[in-house]
């Protein structure tokens, strides 16, 4: 079996991502050419003193579209990474931050902090919510008699439903009119109105949590045959699992606090990538991040363009694409559930 | 000078229950030690305890006079390998990639791809289990016996001086059982300390230099197959009647079970 190397696959996916991002910036009501995008970026990075792009178009590119496209890329990369790591750690092909309840928990935490008036601390609330949801899901899975993919999903669904109900109640209780609508759209997963500070927060979270996770790729390979096999290959199973699950919760929390509960990206992307690269995580993780980033850039572009000027929450698109793939994976693994 | 594996007075408790008590044995380099006993006798627990996977209530495990349980898992994995009873996975890994897992204890976190030395070890291990033609096959498409050989190759890629295997002949046909045990015996002759749990007493008698018999978590016998395998012990431990013969070629004990009347 000939497998692509990280160099060739990584380079081509990186090129795809860059091209996707530039093209995505050109999409929208104002007609913008790819060249203008490059000129604006070069100008703002101080590479060229004068930009031929006029102020209004400059603002559309730099203040409106670039932060959003960057955020979409980072969210896609982060979700794909979280999904791949959770699938390896729990040996569960169906694991994903959305399906195991982390996203709902993060939403609950974020909404609670928002309505308490601590909107700046929303990412922290989301992290706490994601961590609590993950712990609950794992505990319920254990209580159901140990980890099988189906039990984990059932546990995730119940935790998810509970968190969603609590979130809805909080909103019903305290939100009014406009904020209600805004929160609902965000809950379904939306990158609408993202600004630079949010883009930088997501990128920072990706760097802080993502780099250690990428470096632990080989240890994740050791989990292919379970905890005992990993332990006898020298992996400190318990501490690695806690660190990685903690990192996943942190990353999910930040992603959800910015983009809402965008489902299925963490499920679809790693499965598609495995078909190309196999299950070695030193290759799988970075490739999944790159592909997840491009995927999210395009789905978010579709979300804001398809029904323009109205915005479709991007979570609806990812669910439309992801649910059938979820079913396909479910059917493929039915023998082990 | 290598002194091999030395287990002194191991006791393992699970809650208030004592799973293993007062196990004491030695296994010298160059020998194959068989761990026998009925299901639930504590064979798997003993192996897990030796590997630091199950905490000990008391006792010590040393290899070459070094405390095996005090070292980091990584340094232990650089000379100790374990083959579990079942090696199932959903991961999409080729046979060669599975064997390459055995090189994880030797690879740095920062290393992007395996070193040439890793590749050489993997190829040698695959050749040793006669699985070289299967390297590019996906592991989960291999037969049970082929998967077992790949798992053994993965263990060999760890360059083990201590090799522990839980029922390595399970699910294998007779030919594969013999070639597998022969392979392990040759590894021992090359200097490794090999310890394996076995169900088939005749295979244990034929291939092991010494046998440890566990019964209800206690060690009831430890010695050469000739010393250990007696009609009285088989009666006591396995509740079977048997006549002890000798293999005409090797002179090893051969058990003929007396069928219940």
Coordinates of C-alpha atoms in Angstrom, one line a residue:
Chain A
X1 CA 0.0 0.0 0.0
X2 CA 1.5 3.3 -1.1
X3 CA 0.9 6.0 1.4
X4 CA 1.4 9.7 0.7
X5 CA 4.1 11.4 2.9
X6 CA 3.4 14.3 5.1
X7 CA 5.5 16.6 2.9
X8 CA 3.6 16.0 -0.4
X9 CA 0.1 15.8 1.2
X10 CA 0.7 18.6 3.6
X11 CA 2.1 20.9 1.0
X12 CA -0.8 20.3 -1.4
X13 CA -3.4 20.8 1.4
X14 CA -1.7 23.9 2.6
X15 CA -1.8 25.3 -0.9
X16 CA -5.5 24.3 -1.1
X17 CA -6.2 26.1 2.2
X18 CA -4.4 29.3 1.2
X19 CA -6.2 29.4 -2.2
X20 CA -9.5 28.6 -0.5
X21 CA -9.0 31.5 2.0
X22 CA -8.1 34.0 -0.6
X23 CA -11.0 33.0 -2.8
X24 CA -13.4 32.9 0.2
X25 CA -12.5 36.5 1.0
X26 CA -13.5 37.5 -2.6
X27 CA -17.0 36.0 -2.1
X28 CA -19.7 38.5 -1.0
X29 CA -21.8 41.4 -2.0
X30 CA -18.8 43.6 -2.8
X31 CA -16.9 42.4 -5.8
X32 CA -13.3 41.8 -4.8
X33 CA -10.5 40.4 -6.9
X34 CA -7.9 37.9 -5.4
X35 CA -5.1 40.4 -6.2
X36 CA -6.8 43.0 -4.0
X37 CA -6.8 40.5 -1.1
X38 CA -3.1 40.0 -1.4
X39 CA -2.4 43.7 -1.7
X40 CA -4.5 44.4 1.4
X41 CA -2.8 41.7 3.4
X42 CA 0.7 42.9 2.3
X43 CA -0.3 46.5 3.2
X44 CA -1.5 45.6 6.7
X45 CA 1.5 43.4 7.4
X46 CA 3.7 46.4 6.5
X47 CA 5.2 44.7 3.5
X48 CA 4.1 47.5 1.2
X49 CA 3.7 51.1 2.2
X50 CA 0.9 52.1 -0.1
X51 CA -2.1 49.9 -1.1
X52 CA -3.9 50.6 -4.4
X53 CA -7.1 49.2 -2.7
X54 CA -9.5 52.0 -1.7
X55 CA -10.3 52.5 2.0
X56 CA -13.8 51.0 1.9
X57 CA -12.7 47.9 0.1
X58 CA -9.7 47.7 2.4
X59 CA -12.0 47.7 5.4
X60 CA -14.3 45.1 3.9
X61 CA -11.3 42.8 3.3
X62 CA -9.4 43.4 6.4
X63 CA -12.0 44.1 9.1
X64 CA -15.0 42.0 7.8
X65 CA -13.9 39.1 5.7
X66 CA -10.4 38.2 6.7
X67 CA -11.0 37.7 10.4
X68 CA -14.0 35.5 9.5
X69 CA -12.2 33.4 7.0
X70 CA -9.3 33.0 9.4
X71 CA -11.6 32.0 12.2
X72 CA -13.4 29.5 10.0
X73 CA -10.1 27.9 9.1
X74 CA -9.0 27.8 12.7
X75 CA -12.3 26.4 13.9
X76 CA -12.3 23.7 11.2
X77 CA -8.7 22.7 12.0
X78 CA -9.5 22.6 15.7
X79 CA -12.7 20.6 15.4
X80 CA -11.0 18.1 13.1
X81 CA -8.1 17.8 15.6
X82 CA -10.4 17.3 18.6
X83 CA -12.4 14.7 16.7
X84 CA -9.3 12.7 15.6
X85 CA -7.8 12.8 19.2
X86 CA -11.1 11.7 20.8
X87 CA -11.5 8.9 18.4
X88 CA -8.0 7.6 19.2
X89 CA -8.2 8.0 22.9
X90 CA -11.6 6.4 23.3
X91 CA -11.0 3.9 20.5
X92 CA -14.4 5.0 19.3
X93 CA -14.8 5.7 15.6
X94 CA -17.9 7.8 16.4
X95 CA -16.3 10.2 18.9
X96 CA -16.5 13.9 18.2
X97 CA -16.9 16.9 20.4
X98 CA -20.5 17.4 19.2
X99 CA -21.7 13.8 19.6
X100 CA -20.1 13.3 23.0
X101 CA -21.9 16.3 24.4
X102 CA -18.8 18.6 24.7
X103 CA -20.2 21.2 22.4
X104 CA -23.5 21.4 24.2
X105 CA -21.7 21.6 27.5
X106 CA -19.6 24.4 26.2
X107 CA -22.7 26.2 24.9
X108 CA -24.2 25.9 28.3
X109 CA -21.1 27.3 30.0
X110 CA -20.8 30.1 27.5
X111 CA -24.5 31.1 27.7
X112 CA -24.4 31.0 31.5
X113 CA -21.4 33.3 31.7
X114 CA -22.9 35.6 29.0
X115 CA -26.1 36.0 30.9
X116 CA -24.3 36.5 34.2
X117 CA -22.8 39.5 32.5
X118 CA -19.3 38.1 32.1
X119 CA -19.3 38.0 28.3
X120 CA -15.5 38.5 28.2
X121 CA -15.1 35.2 30.2
X122 CA -17.3 33.3 27.8
X123 CA -14.4 31.1 26.5
X124 CA -13.6 30.2 30.1
X125 CA -17.3 29.3 30.8
X126 CA -17.3 27.2 27.6
X127 CA -14.1 25.4 28.6
X128 CA -15.6 24.6 32.0
X129 CA -18.8 23.5 30.4
X130 CA -17.0 21.3 27.8
X131 CA -14.9 19.7 30.6
X132 CA -17.9 19.0 32.8
X133 CA -19.8 17.5 29.8
X134 CA -16.8 15.3 28.9
X135 CA -16.4 14.1 32.4
X136 CA -20.2 13.3 32.6
X137 CA -20.2 11.5 29.3
X138 CA -17.2 9.4 30.4
X139 CA -18.8 8.6 33.8
X140 CA -22.1 7.7 32.2
X141 CA -20.3 5.5 29.7
X142 CA -18.6 3.7 32.6
X143 CA -21.9 3.3 34.4
X144 CA -23.4 1.7 31.3
X145 CA -20.8 -1.0 31.7
X146 CA -17.7 0.3 30.0
X147 CA -16.7 2.0 26.8
X148 CA -18.2 0.8 23.6
X149 CA -18.9 3.3 20.8
X150 CA -22.7 2.9 21.1
X151 CA -22.7 3.4 24.9
X152 CA -20.5 6.5 24.5
X153 CA -22.8 8.0 22.0
X154 CA -25.9 7.2 24.1
X155 CA -24.2 8.9 27.1
X156 CA -23.2 11.8 24.9
X157 CA -26.8 12.2 23.6
X158 CA -28.2 12.2 27.2
X159 CA -25.6 14.7 28.4
X160 CA -26.1 16.8 25.3
X161 CA -29.9 16.8 25.8
X162 CA -29.5 17.8 29.4
X163 CA -27.1 20.7 28.6
X164 CA -29.3 21.9 25.7
X165 CA -32.4 21.9 27.9
X166 CA -30.5 23.9 30.6
X167 CA -29.2 26.3 27.9
X168 CA -32.7 26.8 26.5
X169 CA -34.1 27.4 29.9
X170 CA -31.4 30.0 30.7
X171 CA -32.2 31.8 27.5
X172 CA -36.0 31.6 28.0
X173 CA -35.5 32.9 31.5
X174 CA -33.3 35.9 30.8
X175 CA -32.9 36.8 27.2
X176 CA -35.2 39.2 25.3
X177 CA -36.0 39.9 21.6
X178 CA -32.8 40.5 19.7
X179 CA -30.4 38.8 21.9
X180 CA -32.7 35.7 21.8
X181 CA -32.4 35.5 18.1
X182 CA -28.7 36.2 18.2
X183 CA -28.0 33.5 20.8
X184 CA -30.2 31.0 18.8
X185 CA -28.2 31.5 15.6
X186 CA -25.0 31.2 17.5
X187 CA -26.2 28.0 19.2
X188 CA -26.7 26.4 15.8
X189 CA -23.2 27.2 14.9
X190 CA -22.4 30.5 13.2
X191 CA -19.3 32.6 12.5
X192 CA -21.4 35.7 11.7
X193 CA -19.9 38.9 12.9
X194 CA -16.5 37.5 14.0
X195 CA -13.9 40.2 14.7
X196 CA -10.1 40.1 14.9
X197 CA -9.9 39.6 18.6
X198 CA -12.0 36.5 18.3
X199 CA -9.9 35.2 15.3
X200 CA -6.7 35.7 17.3
X201 CA -8.3 33.9 20.4
X202 CA -9.1 30.8 18.3
X203 CA -5.7 30.8 16.7
X204 CA -4.0 31.2 20.1
X205 CA -6.0 28.3 21.5
X206 CA -5.1 26.2 18.4
X207 CA -1.5 26.9 19.0
X208 CA -1.5 26.3 22.8
X209 CA -3.6 23.1 22.7
X210 CA -2.8 22.0 19.2
X211 CA 1.0 21.8 19.2
X212 CA 1.3 19.4 22.2
X213 CA -1.5 17.3 20.7
X214 CA 0.3 17.1 17.4
X215 CA 3.5 16.1 19.1
X216 CA 1.7 13.3 21.0
X217 CA 0.7 11.7 17.7
X218 CA 3.0 8.7 18.0
X219 CA 1.7 8.0 21.6
X220 CA -1.8 8.0 20.1
X221 CA -0.8 5.4 17.6
X222 CA 0.1 3.2 20.6
X223 CA -3.6 3.2 21.6
X224 CA -4.5 1.3 18.4
X225 CA -4.6 -2.0 20.4
X226 CA -5.9 -0.5 23.6
X227 CA -4.6 0.8 26.9
X228 CA -2.6 -2.3 27.9
X229 CA -0.7 -2.3 24.6
X230 CA -0.1 1.4 24.9
X231 CA 1.2 1.0 28.4
X232 CA 3.6 -1.8 27.4
X233 CA 4.9 0.5 24.6
X234 CA 6.0 3.0 27.2
X235 CA 3.0 5.3 27.1
X236 CA 1.9 6.8 30.5
X237 CA -1.6 6.1 29.6
X238 CA -3.6 7.7 32.4
X239 CA -1.7 11.0 32.4
X240 CA -1.5 11.3 28.7
X241 CA -5.3 10.7 28.5
X242 CA -6.0 13.4 31.0
X243 CA -3.8 15.9 29.3
X244 CA -5.2 15.2 25.9
X245 CA -8.8 15.2 27.0
X246 CA -8.1 18.4 28.9
X247 CA -6.6 20.0 25.8
X248 CA -9.5 18.8 23.8
X249 CA -12.0 20.3 26.2
X250 CA -10.0 23.6 26.2
X251 CA -9.9 23.8 22.5
X252 CA -13.6 22.8 22.1
X253 CA -14.6 25.4 24.7
X254 CA -12.8 28.2 22.8
X255 CA -14.1 27.0 19.5
X256 CA -17.7 26.9 20.7
X257 CA -17.5 30.2 22.5
X258 CA -16.7 31.8 19.2
X259 CA -18.5 29.7 16.6
X260 CA -21.2 27.9 18.6
X261 CA -21.9 24.2 18.4
X262 CA -20.7 23.3 14.8
X263 CA -21.4 19.6 14.5
X264 CA -19.9 16.7 12.6
X265 CA -16.7 18.4 11.4
X266 CA -14.7 16.5 14.0
X267 CA -16.3 13.3 12.8
X268 CA -16.2 13.6 9.0
X269 CA -12.8 15.0 8.5
X270 CA -10.7 12.4 10.4
X271 CA -12.6 9.6 8.6
X272 CA -12.0 11.0 5.2
X273 CA -8.4 11.6 6.0
X274 CA -7.9 8.1 7.3
X275 CA -8.9 6.7 3.9
X276 CA -5.9 8.7 2.5
X277 CA -3.3 8.4 5.2
X278 CA -4.2 5.4 7.3
X279 CA -4.3 5.7 11.1
X280 CA -0.8 6.9 11.9
X281 CA -1.4 10.1 13.9
X282 CA 1.8 11.9 13.1
X283 CA 0.3 12.1 9.6
X284 CA -3.4 11.9 10.3
X285 CA -3.5 14.9 12.8
X286 CA -1.8 17.6 10.7
X287 CA -3.6 16.5 7.5
X288 CA -7.0 16.4 9.2
X289 CA -6.3 20.0 10.5
X290 CA -5.5 21.3 7.1
X291 CA -8.4 19.6 5.4
X292 CA -10.8 20.6 8.3
X293 CA -9.7 24.2 7.8
X294 CA -10.4 24.2 4.1
X295 CA -13.7 22.4 4.6
X296 CA -14.8 25.0 7.2
X297 CA -13.7 27.9 5.0
X298 CA -16.0 26.7 2.2
X299 CA -18.9 25.7 4.3
X300 CA -18.8 29.1 6.1
X301 CA -18.6 30.8 2.7
X302 CA -21.6 28.9 1.6
X303 CA -23.4 29.8 4.8
X304 CA -23.1 33.5 4.2
X305 CA -23.6 33.4 0.5
X306 CA -26.3 30.9 -0.3
X307 CA -29.2 33.0 1.1
X308 CA -27.5 36.4 1.1
X309 CA -28.2 38.8 2.6
X310 CA -29.6 36.4 5.2
X311 CA -27.0 34.1 6.9
X312 CA -27.6 30.4 7.3
X313 CA -26.0 29.1 10.5
X314 CA -23.0 27.1 9.2
X315 CA -23.9 24.3 11.7
X316 CA -26.9 23.5 9.5
X317 CA -24.7 22.9 6.5
X318 CA -22.1 20.8 8.4
X319 CA -25.0 18.7 9.9
X320 CA -26.6 18.2 6.5
X321 CA -23.2 17.0 5.1
X322 CA -22.2 15.2 8.3
X323 CA -25.2 13.2 9.4
X324 CA -25.2 10.9 6.3
X325 CA -21.5 10.3 6.9
X326 CA -22.2 9.6 10.6
X327 CA -24.7 7.0 9.4
X328 CA -22.2 5.4 7.0
X329 CA -19.6 5.1 9.7
X330 CA -22.2 3.6 12.0
X331 CA -23.2 1.0 9.5
X332 CA -19.5 0.2 8.8
X333 CA -18.8 -0.4 12.5
X334 CA -22.1 -2.0 13.4
X335 CA -20.3 -5.3 14.2
X336 CA -18.3 -3.8 17.0
X337 CA -21.0 -1.7 18.7
Chain B
X1 CA 26.1 -10.9 33.5
X2 CA 22.4 -11.1 32.9
X3 CA 20.5 -12.7 35.8
X4 CA 17.1 -12.6 34.2
X5 CA 13.7 -12.2 35.8
X6 CA 13.3 -12.6 39.6
X7 CA 9.9 -12.4 41.2
X8 CA 9.8 -12.4 45.0
X9 CA 6.7 -12.9 47.1
X10 CA 4.2 -11.1 44.9
X11 CA 0.8 -10.5 46.3
X12 CA -2.0 -8.7 44.4
X13 CA -5.2 -7.6 46.0
X14 CA -8.3 -6.3 44.4
X15 CA -10.3 -4.6 47.1
X16 CA -10.5 -7.1 49.9
X17 CA -10.0 -10.0 47.6
X18 CA -6.5 -11.6 47.2
X19 CA -6.0 -12.4 43.6
X20 CA -2.4 -13.6 43.8
X21 CA -0.4 -14.5 46.9
X22 CA 3.2 -15.2 47.5
X23 CA 4.4 -15.9 44.0
X24 CA 8.1 -16.4 43.8
X25 CA 10.0 -17.5 40.7
X26 CA 13.0 -16.9 38.6
X27 CA 13.4 -17.1 34.8
X28 CA 16.9 -17.2 33.4
X29 CA 18.0 -15.7 30.1
X30 CA 18.1 -18.3 27.4
X31 CA 15.1 -20.2 28.8
X32 CA 11.4 -20.4 28.1
X33 CA 9.2 -20.4 31.2
X34 CA 5.6 -21.6 30.9
X35 CA 2.8 -20.3 33.1
X36 CA 0.1 -22.9 33.4
X37 CA -3.1 -23.4 35.4
X38 CA -6.8 -23.5 34.8
X39 CA -8.8 -20.4 33.8
X40 CA -9.0 -17.9 36.6
X41 CA -5.9 -19.2 38.3
X42 CA -4.2 -15.8 38.0
X43 CA -1.9 -16.2 35.0
X44 CA -3.0 -13.0 33.3
X45 CA -2.9 -11.1 36.6
X46 CA 0.7 -12.3 37.3
X47 CA 1.8 -11.2 33.9
X48 CA 0.2 -7.8 34.3
X49 CA 1.8 -7.4 37.7
X50 CA 5.2 -8.1 36.3
X51 CA 4.7 -5.5 33.7
X52 CA 3.6 -2.8 36.2
X53 CA 0.1 -2.8 34.9
X54 CA -1.5 -4.0 38.1
X55 CA -0.3 -2.6 41.5
X56 CA 1.3 -5.0 43.9
X57 CA 0.2 -5.3 47.5
X58 CA 3.7 -6.6 48.3
X59 CA 6.7 -8.2 46.6
X60 CA 9.3 -7.2 44.0
X61 CA 10.0 -7.8 40.4
X62 CA 13.6 -7.4 39.2
X63 CA 15.3 -8.0 35.9
X64 CA 19.0 -8.2 35.8
X65 CA 18.9 -7.0 39.4
X66 CA 17.1 -3.8 38.5
X67 CA 13.7 -3.0 40.0
X68 CA 11.4 -3.4 37.0
X69 CA 8.5 -1.6 38.6
X70 CA 10.5 1.5 39.7
X71 CA 11.6 2.5 36.2
X72 CA 9.6 4.6 33.8
X73 CA 7.3 2.8 31.4
X74 CA 9.3 4.0 28.5
X75 CA 12.6 2.7 29.7
X76 CA 11.0 -0.6 30.6
X77 CA 9.4 -0.8 27.2
X78 CA 12.9 -0.6 25.6
X79 CA 13.7 -4.1 26.8
X80 CA 10.4 -5.7 27.8
X81 CA 7.7 -6.6 25.4
X82 CA 4.2 -8.1 25.9
X83 CA 1.9 -9.8 23.5
X84 CA -1.7 -9.8 24.6
X85 CA -4.2 -12.6 24.0
X86 CA -6.2 -10.6 21.5
X87 CA -4.8 -8.0 19.2
X88 CA -7.9 -6.4 17.7
X89 CA -8.1 -2.9 16.3
X90 CA -10.3 -0.7 14.1
X91 CA -7.3 1.4 13.1
X92 CA -6.4 1.4 9.4
X93 CA -2.8 0.2 9.9
X94 CA -0.8 -2.0 7.6
X95 CA 1.0 -5.0 9.0
X96 CA 4.3 -3.1 8.8
X97 CA 2.8 0.0 10.5
X98 CA 1.7 -2.3 13.4
X99 CA 5.1 -3.8 13.8
X100 CA 6.5 -0.2 13.7
X101 CA 4.5 0.5 16.9
X102 CA 7.2 -1.6 18.6
X103 CA 9.7 1.2 17.9
X104 CA 7.7 3.8 19.8
X105 CA 9.7 3.4 23.0
X106 CA 12.9 4.3 21.0
X107 CA 11.5 7.3 19.2
X108 CA 11.7 10.9 20.3
X109 CA 8.6 13.1 20.5
X110 CA 10.3 15.5 18.1
X111 CA 11.2 12.9 15.5
X112 CA 8.9 13.3 12.5
X113 CA 9.5 9.9 10.8
X114 CA 11.0 6.6 11.9
X115 CA 14.8 6.4 11.7
X116 CA 16.5 3.9 9.2
X117 CA 17.4 1.8 12.2
X118 CA 13.7 1.5 13.1
X119 CA 13.0 0.3 9.6
X120 CA 15.8 -2.3 9.8
X121 CA 14.5 -3.7 13.1
X122 CA 10.9 -3.9 11.7
X123 CA 12.0 -5.7 8.6
X124 CA 14.1 -8.2 10.6
X125 CA 11.2 -8.9 12.9
X126 CA 8.8 -9.4 10.0
X127 CA 11.3 -11.8 8.4
X128 CA 11.6 -13.7 11.7
X129 CA 7.9 -14.4 11.9
X130 CA 7.8 -15.1 8.1
X131 CA 5.4 -12.3 7.4
X132 CA 7.5 -10.3 5.1
X133 CA 5.2 -10.9 2.1
X134 CA 2.3 -9.4 4.1
X135 CA 3.8 -6.0 5.0
X136 CA 1.5 -3.9 3.0
X137 CA -1.7 -5.7 3.9
X138 CA -4.1 -3.9 6.2
X139 CA -3.8 -5.6 9.6
X140 CA -7.6 -6.0 10.1
X141 CA -7.8 -8.0 6.9
X142 CA -5.3 -10.7 8.1
X143 CA -6.3 -14.0 9.6
X144 CA -6.2 -14.6 13.3
X145 CA -2.9 -16.5 13.0
X146 CA -1.4 -13.9 10.8
X147 CA -2.4 -11.1 13.2
X148 CA -0.8 -13.1 16.0
X149 CA 2.5 -13.3 14.1
X150 CA 2.4 -9.6 13.4
X151 CA 1.8 -8.9 17.2
X152 CA 4.8 -11.1 17.9
X153 CA 6.9 -9.3 15.3
X154 CA 5.8 -6.0 17.0
X155 CA 7.1 -7.3 20.3
X156 CA 10.4 -8.5 18.6
X157 CA 10.8 -5.0 17.2
X158 CA 11.1 -3.8 20.7
X159 CA 14.4 -5.8 20.9
X160 CA 13.1 -7.4 24.1
X161 CA 15.4 -9.1 26.6
X162 CA 12.3 -10.0 28.5
X163 CA 9.4 -11.3 26.3
X164 CA 6.1 -12.0 28.0
X165 CA 3.2 -13.6 26.0
X166 CA -0.4 -14.4 27.1
X167 CA -1.6 -17.5 25.3
X168 CA 0.3 -16.9 22.1
X169 CA -1.0 -20.1 20.5
X170 CA -4.7 -19.3 21.0
X171 CA -6.7 -19.5 17.8
X172 CA -3.7 -20.9 15.9
X173 CA -3.8 -24.2 13.9
X174 CA -1.4 -26.9 15.0
X175 CA 1.3 -26.0 12.4
X176 CA 1.2 -22.3 13.5
X177 CA 1.3 -23.3 17.2
X178 CA 4.5 -25.2 16.6
X179 CA 6.2 -22.6 14.4
X180 CA 5.3 -19.9 16.9
X181 CA 6.7 -21.7 19.9
X182 CA 9.7 -22.7 17.9
X183 CA 10.3 -19.1 17.0
X184 CA 10.0 -18.1 20.7
X185 CA 12.4 -20.9 21.7
X186 CA 15.0 -19.7 19.2
X187 CA 14.6 -16.1 20.6
X188 CA 15.3 -17.5 24.0
X189 CA 18.4 -19.4 22.7
X190 CA 19.6 -16.1 21.4
X191 CA 19.6 -14.7 24.9
X192 CA 16.1 -13.5 25.7
X193 CA 14.1 -14.4 28.8
X194 CA 10.8 -15.8 27.5
X195 CA 7.8 -16.2 29.7
X196 CA 4.4 -17.3 28.4
X197 CA 1.0 -18.5 29.5
X198 CA -0.1 -21.7 27.9
X199 CA -3.2 -23.8 28.0
X200 CA -2.0 -26.8 26.2
X201 CA 0.1 -28.9 28.7
X202 CA 1.7 -31.0 26.0
X203 CA 3.0 -27.9 24.2
X204 CA 4.2 -26.5 27.5
X205 CA 6.0 -29.8 28.2
X206 CA 7.6 -29.8 24.8
X207 CA 8.8 -26.2 24.6
X208 CA 9.3 -24.9 28.1
X209 CA 12.4 -25.3 30.2
X210 CA 10.5 -24.7 33.4
X211 CA 6.9 -24.5 34.4
X212 CA 5.1 -22.5 37.0
X213 CA 1.7 -23.8 38.0
X214 CA -0.9 -21.4 39.4
X215 CA -4.1 -22.6 41.2
X216 CA -6.5 -20.2 42.8
X217 CA -3.9 -17.4 42.9
X218 CA -1.3 -19.6 44.5
X219 CA 1.9 -21.0 43.1
X220 CA 1.5 -24.8 43.6
X221 CA 4.6 -26.0 41.6
X222 CA 7.7 -24.6 40.0
X223 CA 10.3 -26.7 38.2
X224 CA 11.2 -28.5 35.0
X225 CA 8.3 -30.1 33.1
X226 CA 9.4 -33.5 34.4
X227 CA 9.3 -32.4 38.0
X228 CA 6.0 -30.5 37.7
X229 CA 3.8 -32.6 35.5
X230 CA 2.8 -35.5 37.7
X231 CA -0.5 -37.4 37.8
X232 CA -1.0 -36.1 41.3
X233 CA -0.7 -32.4 40.3
X234 CA -2.9 -32.8 37.3
X235 CA -5.5 -34.4 39.5
X236 CA -5.2 -31.6 42.1
X237 CA -5.1 -28.6 39.8
X238 CA -7.0 -29.6 36.7
X239 CA -9.2 -32.4 38.2
X240 CA -8.2 -34.8 35.4
X241 CA -6.7 -38.2 35.5
X242 CA -3.8 -38.7 33.2
X243 CA -1.0 -41.1 32.4
X244 CA 2.5 -39.6 31.9
X245 CA 4.4 -40.9 28.9
X246 CA 7.6 -39.8 27.3
X247 CA 7.9 -38.4 23.8
X248 CA 9.9 -41.1 21.9
X249 CA 12.0 -38.5 20.1
X250 CA 12.7 -35.7 22.6
X251 CA 12.2 -37.6 25.8
X252 CA 9.9 -34.8 27.1
X253 CA 6.8 -35.6 29.2
X254 CA 3.7 -36.4 27.2
X255 CA 0.3 -36.4 28.8
X256 CA -2.3 -38.9 27.9
X257 CA -5.6 -38.0 29.5
X258 CA -7.6 -40.8 30.9
X259 CA -11.2 -40.3 29.8
X260 CA -13.9 -40.1 32.4
X261 CA -15.4 -43.6 32.7

